[in-house]
Amino acid sequence: TKTALSFSDHTENLQHPSQSQAVQVGQHIFVSGQIPADKNGNLVEGSIADKTKASCEGMKAILEEAGSSISKVIKVNYFHSA
């Protein structure tokens, strides 16, 4: 069974809240791409380290709301554009 997951705390200020932040298939959770945004949806400014940290914090929050954790992540694909 495939279940689309969206969480109101993380979607209220996004441009496309109808897109799933994650999809759960069985026991696996697939998190969609995360932008460097704070909890209010504002883009994070600063270094690549600051932006990467914000993206990872978004992923962590989604996983935790889905009942999982960052420690269970198997693989991350990272795409960077300047």
PDB file of N, CA and C in Angstrom:
ATOM      1  N   THR A   1       0.839  -1.187   0.000  1.00  0.00           N
ATOM      2  CA  THR A   1       0.000   0.000   0.000  1.00  0.00           C
ATOM      3  C   THR A   1       0.875   1.237   0.000  1.00  0.00           C
ATOM      4  N   LYS A   2       0.562   2.181  -0.849  1.00  0.00           N
ATOM      5  CA  LYS A   2       1.309   3.431  -0.955  1.00  0.00           C
ATOM      6  C   LYS A   2       0.479   4.547  -0.329  1.00  0.00           C
ATOM      7  N   THR A   3       1.077   5.285   0.600  1.00  0.00           N
ATOM      8  CA  THR A   3       0.380   6.373   1.280  1.00  0.00           C
ATOM      9  C   THR A   3       1.170   7.661   1.135  1.00  0.00           C
ATOM     10  N   ALA A   4       0.526   8.706   0.629  1.00  0.00           N
ATOM     11  CA  ALA A   4       1.170  10.019   0.525  1.00  0.00           C
ATOM     12  C   ALA A   4       1.089  10.696   1.887  1.00  0.00           C
ATOM     13  N   LEU A   5       2.183  11.293   2.317  1.00  0.00           N
ATOM     14  CA  LEU A   5       2.233  11.950   3.622  1.00  0.00           C
ATOM     15  C   LEU A   5       2.482  13.437   3.445  1.00  0.00           C
ATOM     16  N   SER A   6       1.685  14.264   4.077  1.00  0.00           N
ATOM     17  CA  SER A   6       1.897  15.709   4.128  1.00  0.00           C
ATOM     18  C   SER A   6       1.580  16.163   5.537  1.00  0.00           C
ATOM     19  N   PHE A   7       2.328  17.116   6.029  1.00  0.00           N
ATOM     20  CA  PHE A   7       2.170  17.568   7.399  1.00  0.00           C
ATOM     21  C   PHE A   7       1.916  19.055   7.418  1.00  0.00           C
ATOM     22  N   SER A   8       0.852  19.468   8.073  1.00  0.00           N
ATOM     23  CA  SER A   8       0.426  20.871   8.043  1.00  0.00           C
ATOM     24  C   SER A   8       1.491  21.820   8.573  1.00  0.00           C
ATOM     25  N   ASP A   9       2.260  21.410   9.575  1.00  0.00           N
ATOM     26  CA  ASP A   9       3.279  22.301  10.130  1.00  0.00           C
ATOM     27  C   ASP A   9       4.346  22.656   9.106  1.00  0.00           C
ATOM     28  N   HIS A  10       4.517  21.813   8.100  1.00  0.00           N
ATOM     29  CA  HIS A  10       5.587  22.029   7.144  1.00  0.00           C
ATOM     30  C   HIS A  10       5.082  22.413   5.763  1.00  0.00           C
ATOM     31  N   THR A  11       3.768  22.545   5.592  1.00  0.00           N
ATOM     32  CA  THR A  11       3.239  22.851   4.266  1.00  0.00           C
ATOM     33  C   THR A  11       2.489  24.163   4.198  1.00  0.00           C
ATOM     34  N   GLU A  12       2.183  24.768   5.316  1.00  0.00           N
ATOM     35  CA  GLU A  12       1.300  25.934   5.270  1.00  0.00           C
ATOM     36  C   GLU A  12       1.858  27.103   4.476  1.00  0.00           C
ATOM     37  N   ASN A  13       3.185  27.213   4.339  1.00  0.00           N
ATOM     38  CA  ASN A  13       3.763  28.338   3.611  1.00  0.00           C
ATOM     39  C   ASN A  13       4.465  27.930   2.321  1.00  0.00           C
ATOM     40  N   LEU A  14       4.291  26.687   1.896  1.00  0.00           N
ATOM     41  CA  LEU A  14       4.936  26.246   0.674  1.00  0.00           C
ATOM     42  C   LEU A  14       4.090  26.620  -0.532  1.00  0.00           C
ATOM     43  N   GLN A  15       4.737  26.794  -1.691  1.00  0.00           N
ATOM     44  CA  GLN A  15       4.027  27.191  -2.896  1.00  0.00           C
ATOM     45  C   GLN A  15       3.107  26.093  -3.409  1.00  0.00           C
ATOM     46  N   HIS A  16       3.482  24.835  -3.244  1.00  0.00           N
ATOM     47  CA  HIS A  16       2.696  23.720  -3.768  1.00  0.00           C
ATOM     48  C   HIS A  16       2.391  22.721  -2.648  1.00  0.00           C
ATOM     49  N   PRO A  17       1.529  23.067  -1.699  1.00  0.00           N
ATOM     50  CA  PRO A  17       1.268  22.170  -0.571  1.00  0.00           C
ATOM     51  C   PRO A  17       0.573  20.874  -0.960  1.00  0.00           C
ATOM     52  N   SER A  18       0.070  20.782  -2.193  1.00  0.00           N
ATOM     53  CA  SER A  18      -0.601  19.551  -2.617  1.00  0.00           C
ATOM     54  C   SER A  18       0.396  18.442  -2.938  1.00  0.00           C
ATOM     55  N   GLN A  19       1.661  18.787  -3.089  1.00  0.00           N
ATOM     56  CA  GLN A  19       2.678  17.776  -3.342  1.00  0.00           C
ATOM     57  C   GLN A  19       3.004  17.059  -2.040  1.00  0.00           C
ATOM     58  N   SER A  20       3.192  15.756  -2.118  1.00  0.00           N
ATOM     59  CA  SER A  20       3.514  14.972  -0.930  1.00  0.00           C
ATOM     60  C   SER A  20       4.941  15.254  -0.494  1.00  0.00           C
ATOM     61  N   GLN A  21       5.110  15.440   0.811  1.00  0.00           N
ATOM     62  CA  GLN A  21       6.456  15.608   1.339  1.00  0.00           C
ATOM     63  C   GLN A  21       7.151  14.269   1.476  1.00  0.00           C
ATOM     64  N   ALA A  22       6.360  13.229   1.580  1.00  0.00           N
ATOM     65  CA  ALA A  22       6.904  11.880   1.687  1.00  0.00           C
ATOM     66  C   ALA A  22       5.840  10.896   1.225  1.00  0.00           C
ATOM     67  N   VAL A  23       6.309   9.711   0.853  1.00  0.00           N
ATOM     68  CA  VAL A  23       5.416   8.622   0.485  1.00  0.00           C
ATOM     69  C   VAL A  23       5.850   7.411   1.296  1.00  0.00           C
ATOM     70  N   GLN A  24       4.880   6.752   1.895  1.00  0.00           N
ATOM     71  CA  GLN A  24       5.173   5.544   2.646  1.00  0.00           C
ATOM     72  C   GLN A  24       4.684   4.335   1.860  1.00  0.00           C
ATOM     73  N   VAL A  25       5.589   3.384   1.653  1.00  0.00           N
ATOM     74  CA  VAL A  25       5.271   2.137   0.979  1.00  0.00           C
ATOM     75  C   VAL A  25       5.696   1.021   1.924  1.00  0.00           C
ATOM     76  N   GLY A  26       4.719   0.350   2.496  1.00  0.00           N
ATOM     77  CA  GLY A  26       5.042  -0.658   3.505  1.00  0.00           C
ATOM     78  C   GLY A  26       5.721   0.010   4.688  1.00  0.00           C
ATOM     79  N   GLN A  27       6.882  -0.495   5.046  1.00  0.00           N
ATOM     80  CA  GLN A  27       7.634   0.087   6.163  1.00  0.00           C
ATOM     81  C   GLN A  27       8.630   1.153   5.715  1.00  0.00           C
ATOM     82  N   HIS A  28       8.693   1.424   4.428  1.00  0.00           N
ATOM     83  CA  HIS A  28       9.661   2.380   3.891  1.00  0.00           C
ATOM     84  C   HIS A  28       9.028   3.755   3.700  1.00  0.00           C
ATOM     85  N   ILE A  29       9.779   4.788   4.034  1.00  0.00           N
ATOM     86  CA  ILE A  29       9.335   6.167   3.850  1.00  0.00           C
ATOM     87  C   ILE A  29      10.307   6.848   2.893  1.00  0.00           C
ATOM     88  N   PHE A  30       9.767   7.386   1.812  1.00  0.00           N
ATOM     89  CA  PHE A  30      10.561   8.088   0.813  1.00  0.00           C
ATOM     90  C   PHE A  30      10.244   9.572   0.922  1.00  0.00           C
ATOM     91  N   VAL A  31      11.221  10.362   1.340  1.00  0.00           N
ATOM     92  CA  VAL A  31      11.032  11.804   1.527  1.00  0.00           C
ATOM     93  C   VAL A  31      11.378  12.510   0.225  1.00  0.00           C
ATOM     94  N   SER A  32      10.510  13.428  -0.181  1.00  0.00           N
ATOM     95  CA  SER A  32      10.763  14.166  -1.418  1.00  0.00           C
ATOM     96  C   SER A  32      11.805  15.256  -1.184  1.00  0.00           C
ATOM     97  N   GLY A  33      12.226  15.901  -2.256  1.00  0.00           N
ATOM     98  CA  GLY A  33      13.252  16.931  -2.171  1.00  0.00           C
ATOM     99  C   GLY A  33      12.907  18.031  -1.186  1.00  0.00           C
ATOM    100  N   GLN A  34      13.903  18.456  -0.462  1.00  0.00           N
ATOM    101  CA  GLN A  34      13.726  19.507   0.530  1.00  0.00           C
ATOM    102  C   GLN A  34      14.536  20.727   0.123  1.00  0.00           C
ATOM    103  N   ILE A  35      13.906  21.875   0.213  1.00  0.00           N
ATOM    104  CA  ILE A  35      14.608  23.122  -0.077  1.00  0.00           C
ATOM    105  C   ILE A  35      15.139  23.699   1.229  1.00  0.00           C
ATOM    106  N   PRO A  36      16.120  24.588   1.172  1.00  0.00           N
ATOM    107  CA  PRO A  36      16.643  25.190   2.404  1.00  0.00           C
ATOM    108  C   PRO A  36      15.686  26.254   2.939  1.00  0.00           C
ATOM    109  N   ALA A  37      14.650  25.803   3.609  1.00  0.00           N
ATOM    110  CA  ALA A  37      13.650  26.722   4.153  1.00  0.00           C
ATOM    111  C   ALA A  37      13.495  26.484   5.647  1.00  0.00           C
ATOM    112  N   ASP A  38      13.172  27.547   6.380  1.00  0.00           N
ATOM    113  CA  ASP A  38      12.899  27.396   7.799  1.00  0.00           C
ATOM    114  C   ASP A  38      11.470  26.888   7.989  1.00  0.00           C
ATOM    115  N   LYS A  39      11.062  26.710   9.239  1.00  0.00           N
ATOM    116  CA  LYS A  39       9.741  26.158   9.544  1.00  0.00           C
ATOM    117  C   LYS A  39       8.603  27.024   9.003  1.00  0.00           C
ATOM    118  N   ASN A  40       8.868  28.310   8.780  1.00  0.00           N
ATOM    119  CA  ASN A  40       7.850  29.219   8.263  1.00  0.00           C
ATOM    120  C   ASN A  40       7.843  29.302   6.742  1.00  0.00           C
ATOM    121  N   GLY A  41       8.699  28.527   6.090  1.00  0.00           N
ATOM    122  CA  GLY A  41       8.739  28.512   4.631  1.00  0.00           C
ATOM    123  C   GLY A  41       9.646  29.556   4.017  1.00  0.00           C
ATOM    124  N   ASN A  42      10.384  30.295   4.841  1.00  0.00           N
ATOM    125  CA  ASN A  42      11.311  31.309   4.333  1.00  0.00           C
ATOM    126  C   ASN A  42      12.624  30.649   3.919  1.00  0.00           C
ATOM    127  N   LEU A  43      13.125  31.014   2.740  1.00  0.00           N
ATOM    128  CA  LEU A  43      14.401  30.462   2.298  1.00  0.00           C
ATOM    129  C   LEU A  43      15.525  30.913   3.221  1.00  0.00           C
ATOM    130  N   VAL A  44      16.401  29.975   3.541  1.00  0.00           N
ATOM    131  CA  VAL A  44      17.547  30.255   4.401  1.00  0.00           C
ATOM    132  C   VAL A  44      18.655  30.865   3.556  1.00  0.00           C
ATOM    133  N   GLU A  45      19.209  31.950   4.007  1.00  0.00           N
ATOM    134  CA  GLU A  45      20.350  32.593   3.346  1.00  0.00           C
ATOM    135  C   GLU A  45      21.620  32.149   4.045  1.00  0.00           C
ATOM    136  N   GLY A  46      22.759  32.365   3.401  1.00  0.00           N
ATOM    137  CA  GLY A  46      24.031  32.048   4.032  1.00  0.00           C
ATOM    138  C   GLY A  46      24.840  31.084   3.205  1.00  0.00           C
ATOM    139  N   SER A  47      25.717  30.365   3.883  1.00  0.00           N
ATOM    140  CA  SER A  47      26.650  29.450   3.221  1.00  0.00           C
ATOM    141  C   SER A  47      25.941  28.174   2.785  1.00  0.00           C
ATOM    142  N   ILE A  48      26.645  27.381   1.995  1.00  0.00           N
ATOM    143  CA  ILE A  48      26.105  26.080   1.585  1.00  0.00           C
ATOM    144  C   ILE A  48      25.886  25.210   2.817  1.00  0.00           C
ATOM    145  N   ALA A  49      26.715  25.379   3.837  1.00  0.00           N
ATOM    146  CA  ALA A  49      26.538  24.619   5.085  1.00  0.00           C
ATOM    147  C   ALA A  49      25.219  24.999   5.760  1.00  0.00           C
ATOM    148  N   ASP A  50      24.910  26.303   5.795  1.00  0.00           N
ATOM    149  CA  ASP A  50      23.651  26.758   6.385  1.00  0.00           C
ATOM    150  C   ASP A  50      22.449  26.198   5.622  1.00  0.00           C
ATOM    151  N   LYS A  51      22.533  26.221   4.306  1.00  0.00           N
ATOM    152  CA  LYS A  51      21.426  25.744   3.470  1.00  0.00           C
ATOM    153  C   LYS A  51      21.262  24.228   3.559  1.00  0.00           C
ATOM    154  N   THR A  52      22.383  23.512   3.604  1.00  0.00           N
ATOM    155  CA  THR A  52      22.332  22.057   3.742  1.00  0.00           C
ATOM    156  C   THR A  52      21.731  21.673   5.088  1.00  0.00           C
ATOM    157  N   LYS A  53      22.131  22.378   6.134  1.00  0.00           N
ATOM    158  CA  LYS A  53      21.589  22.107   7.473  1.00  0.00           C
ATOM    159  C   LYS A  53      20.074  22.316   7.490  1.00  0.00           C
ATOM    160  N   ALA A  54      19.591  23.386   6.880  1.00  0.00           N
ATOM    161  CA  ALA A  54      18.152  23.661   6.848  1.00  0.00           C
ATOM    162  C   ALA A  54      17.405  22.567   6.088  1.00  0.00           C
ATOM    163  N   SER A  55      17.956  22.111   4.972  1.00  0.00           N
ATOM    164  CA  SER A  55      17.328  21.037   4.197  1.00  0.00           C
ATOM    165  C   SER A  55      17.265  19.740   5.001  1.00  0.00           C
ATOM    166  N   CYS A  56      18.349  19.425   5.695  1.00  0.00           N
ATOM    167  CA  CYS A  56      18.393  18.208   6.504  1.00  0.00           C
ATOM    168  C   CYS A  56      17.439  18.294   7.699  1.00  0.00           C
ATOM    169  N   GLU A  57      17.311  19.471   8.287  1.00  0.00           N
ATOM    170  CA  GLU A  57      16.365  19.641   9.388  1.00  0.00           C
ATOM    171  C   GLU A  57      14.930  19.439   8.911  1.00  0.00           C
ATOM    172  N   GLY A  58      14.625  19.879   7.692  1.00  0.00           N
ATOM    173  CA  GLY A  58      13.306  19.643   7.120  1.00  0.00           C
ATOM    174  C   GLY A  58      13.047  18.161   6.922  1.00  0.00           C
ATOM    175  N   MET A  59      14.044  17.450   6.401  1.00  0.00           N
ATOM    176  CA  MET A  59      13.916  16.013   6.212  1.00  0.00           C
ATOM    177  C   MET A  59      13.725  15.305   7.545  1.00  0.00           C
ATOM    178  N   LYS A  60      14.485  15.707   8.557  1.00  0.00           N
ATOM    179  CA  LYS A  60      14.384  15.105   9.885  1.00  0.00           C
ATOM    180  C   LYS A  60      12.987  15.309  10.479  1.00  0.00           C
ATOM    181  N   ALA A  61      12.441  16.511  10.345  1.00  0.00           N
ATOM    182  CA  ALA A  61      11.110  16.801  10.882  1.00  0.00           C
ATOM    183  C   ALA A  61      10.040  15.951  10.201  1.00  0.00           C
ATOM    184  N   ILE A  62      10.143  15.791   8.884  1.00  0.00           N
ATOM    185  CA  ILE A  62       9.172  14.975   8.151  1.00  0.00           C
ATOM    186  C   ILE A  62       9.261  13.517   8.584  1.00  0.00           C
ATOM    187  N   LEU A  63      10.469  12.999   8.702  1.00  0.00           N
ATOM    188  CA  LEU A  63      10.647  11.618   9.141  1.00  0.00           C
ATOM    189  C   LEU A  63      10.076  11.397  10.537  1.00  0.00           C
ATOM    190  N   GLU A  64      10.342  12.336  11.450  1.00  0.00           N
ATOM    191  CA  GLU A  64       9.843  12.197  12.814  1.00  0.00           C
ATOM    192  C   GLU A  64       8.318  12.247  12.865  1.00  0.00           C
ATOM    193  N   GLU A  65       7.705  13.112  12.066  1.00  0.00           N
ATOM    194  CA  GLU A  65       6.242  13.176  12.041  1.00  0.00           C
ATOM    195  C   GLU A  65       5.640  11.914  11.432  1.00  0.00           C
ATOM    196  N   ALA A  66       6.409  11.224  10.599  1.00  0.00           N
ATOM    197  CA  ALA A  66       5.941   9.979   9.999  1.00  0.00           C
ATOM    198  C   ALA A  66       6.210   8.788  10.912  1.00  0.00           C
ATOM    199  N   GLY A  67       6.795   9.056  12.089  1.00  0.00           N
ATOM    200  CA  GLY A  67       7.064   7.983  13.039  1.00  0.00           C
ATOM    201  C   GLY A  67       8.402   7.306  12.838  1.00  0.00           C
ATOM    202  N   SER A  68       9.312   7.950  12.132  1.00  0.00           N
ATOM    203  CA  SER A  68      10.632   7.381  11.882  1.00  0.00           C
ATOM    204  C   SER A  68      11.694   8.314  12.450  1.00  0.00           C
ATOM    205  N   SER A  69      12.927   8.162  12.007  1.00  0.00           N
ATOM    206  CA  SER A  69      13.996   9.040  12.484  1.00  0.00           C
ATOM    207  C   SER A  69      15.120   9.087  11.459  1.00  0.00           C
ATOM    208  N   ILE A  70      15.955  10.090  11.607  1.00  0.00           N
ATOM    209  CA  ILE A  70      17.090  10.277  10.707  1.00  0.00           C
ATOM    210  C   ILE A  70      18.075   9.102  10.826  1.00  0.00           C
ATOM    211  N   SER A  71      18.101   8.426  11.959  1.00  0.00           N
ATOM    212  CA  SER A  71      19.029   7.309  12.146  1.00  0.00           C
ATOM    213  C   SER A  71      18.667   6.096  11.303  1.00  0.00           C
ATOM    214  N   LYS A  72      17.454   6.072  10.746  1.00  0.00           N
ATOM    215  CA  LYS A  72      17.019   4.953   9.919  1.00  0.00           C
ATOM    216  C   LYS A  72      17.197   5.222   8.419  1.00  0.00           C
ATOM    217  N   VAL A  73      17.763   6.370   8.066  1.00  0.00           N
ATOM    218  CA  VAL A  73      17.956   6.722   6.654  1.00  0.00           C
ATOM    219  C   VAL A  73      19.013   5.812   6.043  1.00  0.00           C
ATOM    220  N   ILE A  74      18.684   5.280   4.874  1.00  0.00           N
ATOM    221  CA  ILE A  74      19.599   4.375   4.180  1.00  0.00           C
ATOM    222  C   ILE A  74      20.393   5.112   3.109  1.00  0.00           C
ATOM    223  N   LYS A  75      19.734   6.019   2.387  1.00  0.00           N
ATOM    224  CA  LYS A  75      20.396   6.685   1.273  1.00  0.00           C
ATOM    225  C   LYS A  75      19.840   8.089   1.097  1.00  0.00           C
ATOM    226  N   VAL A  76      20.718   9.028   0.745  1.00  0.00           N
ATOM    227  CA  VAL A  76      20.320  10.404   0.442  1.00  0.00           C
ATOM    228  C   VAL A  76      20.944  10.790  -0.892  1.00  0.00           C
ATOM    229  N   ASN A  77      20.133  11.318  -1.787  1.00  0.00           N
ATOM    230  CA  ASN A  77      20.640  11.896  -3.027  1.00  0.00           C
ATOM    231  C   ASN A  77      20.636  13.413  -2.839  1.00  0.00           C
ATOM    232  N   TYR A  78      21.767  14.044  -3.114  1.00  0.00           N
ATOM    233  CA  TYR A  78      21.894  15.477  -2.891  1.00  0.00           C
ATOM    234  C   TYR A  78      22.147  16.164  -4.235  1.00  0.00           C
ATOM    235  N   PHE A  79      21.338  17.162  -4.541  1.00  0.00           N
ATOM    236  CA  PHE A  79      21.513  17.937  -5.761  1.00  0.00           C
ATOM    237  C   PHE A  79      21.750  19.390  -5.375  1.00  0.00           C
ATOM    238  N   HIS A  80      22.758  19.991  -5.921  1.00  0.00           N
ATOM    239  CA  HIS A  80      23.132  21.362  -5.604  1.00  0.00           C
ATOM    240  C   HIS A  80      23.146  22.176  -6.885  1.00  0.00           C
ATOM    241  N   SER A  81      22.566  23.358  -6.828  1.00  0.00           N
ATOM    242  CA  SER A  81      22.679  24.265  -7.971  1.00  0.00           C
ATOM    243  C   SER A  81      23.084  25.644  -7.462  1.00  0.00           C
ATOM    244  N   ALA A  82      23.902  26.283  -8.217  1.00  0.00           N
ATOM    245  CA  ALA A  82      24.405  27.596  -7.809  1.00  0.00           C
ATOM    246  C   ALA A  82      23.538  28.696  -8.352  1.00  0.00           C
TER     247      ALA A  82
END
